[in-house]
């Protein structure tokens, strides 16, 4: 008996010590959080955090007008809402009053991974919370759907911000209404909450007072070692970019070199994550001399850099260097996302100048016609763009944080709230996921370039309509004449494939090929044949619009990479001895992946 008492006493002391240690840790973390929150840049333009007041006025006026002109519709919504809410409450009250902590499973449950825990269907309290959330979400969606008096863009914005509110108030986002988090807190004697607070403080510190969940283990990867590690040399550097020539992986290569222009919103190693899913390595294995641009991560001194600087000091210089090193008169080019948009402007400009240095061009998920701005419509109206213009006028750059936040909130459930719940309430460490690591390694945008892109290309749709003025020329999509291929991705929310197709059809080229890959903006492009994961669609229909193309399209199993390479091979000339970086006598400035890719975000 005495031994049992000693054991109990020892266990109590250990629990008390653990509790005191956790309390001390929480106090320390709370002080760090206060200090981190104090780092927040209070000068950040408020327009970057939400729509302008005119948006709320228009939405509120439309709802008030609808309520006054059609009160029966509003009353009908309210009656249905309160009837269902009362039914759910009565059901839960009866079960709890009878002491039932488990009731027959609710079969009418949406397929929503947030509510995977069985308690959402069988526990009276959590079932009521879930039912009421779904009821509230339905009520908001119905009110917005039936709202009259707004144009299509305003309606789209109301729908977007309504979804943001619905996602924010999901019961899974709060400790008292999240059974998974509560269960783990009990099982770990509160350690999960301490770990979660530590994760929260870490993220606030990392973003200088702002909050954005860390999606991937920041210590799991090192660029140049376990990602972005394909062998090559930096063969050119200027203020805009480093040009990397990769070491060949075959004895023979095609005569015409390939130059890839990745987007400068993120870093180029999305195309070289790991050997098994590296497009860069795969291209080398097919027998090509490959050059890839690594863009400079701009600081405030780049405030006056515009799209013309990217064209002249980036595209033109990269092409000229590749020609000089290989001794060829032409190269093939690839542009991804915004780099593809700018490549189209560069090609149109080169056509007007009689420059035939680029033999063919491929575009990955590239928008060139912005008449339909898709989900980005929300962020391309004057209130947001005006705020960006004010911000970059003051700071010189658009900090990478704002782009990361915008991209994340387009998929808030998956990229904001889901990771936040796991990290802050469950106390879990972020996973070692190369793609998410890259996603968090974003870059700043030069002030002038950001405004040019938003005002001229997105809002005015200059390339597709009246023409875009660049380097002394006014260029249009119809000015592009060389052979071109475009790769769209089926579920892309950044560059919807239909809109990619619409712009691509306006190119002046006679030789045009369009492919639609399954999946989205990244996974649809980084889709190696070895995975045998996503298929693709092809069609001969061009000139009749995306719907006609899709109706005639044929599905093919597997990656589009081999189909593209077969197209590229026909435009890449005969086989020659593989070219090793430096053997032409051109100066080597360092090893791949270079220095620019290692530069972090600069406030």
XYZ file of N, CA, C and O in Angstrom, residues 1-2 28 41 154 156 192 250 344 346 373 458 513 522 550:
60
model
N 0.839 -1.206 0.000
C 0.000 0.000 0.000
C 0.864 1.243 0.000
O 0.649 2.186 -0.740
N 1.922 1.200 0.873
C 2.824 2.346 0.946
C 3.534 2.572 -0.383
O 3.718 3.702 -0.828
N 6.999 32.494 -21.604
C 8.109 32.916 -22.457
C 7.644 33.136 -23.895
O 7.992 34.137 -24.536
N 4.721 45.958 -39.812
C 4.873 47.230 -40.509
C 3.526 47.948 -40.534
O 2.647 47.632 -41.331
N -18.517 42.629 -59.627
C -18.872 42.912 -58.231
C -19.490 41.684 -57.577
O -19.209 41.372 -56.417
N -18.903 38.589 -58.382
C -17.832 37.628 -58.175
C -17.039 37.965 -56.916
O -16.651 37.084 -56.156
N 0.459 19.517 -26.711
C 0.163 19.898 -28.093
C -0.134 21.391 -28.205
O 0.212 22.038 -29.200
N 23.899 13.294 -71.891
C 23.998 12.393 -73.044
C 25.257 12.756 -73.839
O 25.769 13.872 -73.723
N 5.768 36.324 -74.618
C 4.919 36.644 -75.774
C 5.153 38.090 -76.221
O 5.220 38.375 -77.423
N 7.949 39.751 -75.723
C 9.298 39.770 -76.281
C 9.311 39.230 -77.709
O 9.984 39.782 -78.594
N -10.521 37.377 -66.082
C -9.403 37.295 -65.141
C -9.560 36.176 -64.128
O -8.752 36.056 -63.193
N -3.115 43.299 -67.322
C -4.312 42.703 -66.714
C -5.550 43.574 -66.895
O -6.559 43.127 -67.441
N -0.001 24.585 -81.446
C -0.424 23.333 -80.816
C -0.780 23.607 -79.362
O 0.017 24.229 -78.640
N 0.779 23.866 -60.898
C 2.103 23.300 -60.645
C 2.133 21.809 -60.973
O 2.947 21.356 -61.775
N -12.223 21.489 -76.622
C -12.412 20.463 -75.595
C -13.343 19.356 -76.081
O -13.112 18.173 -75.805
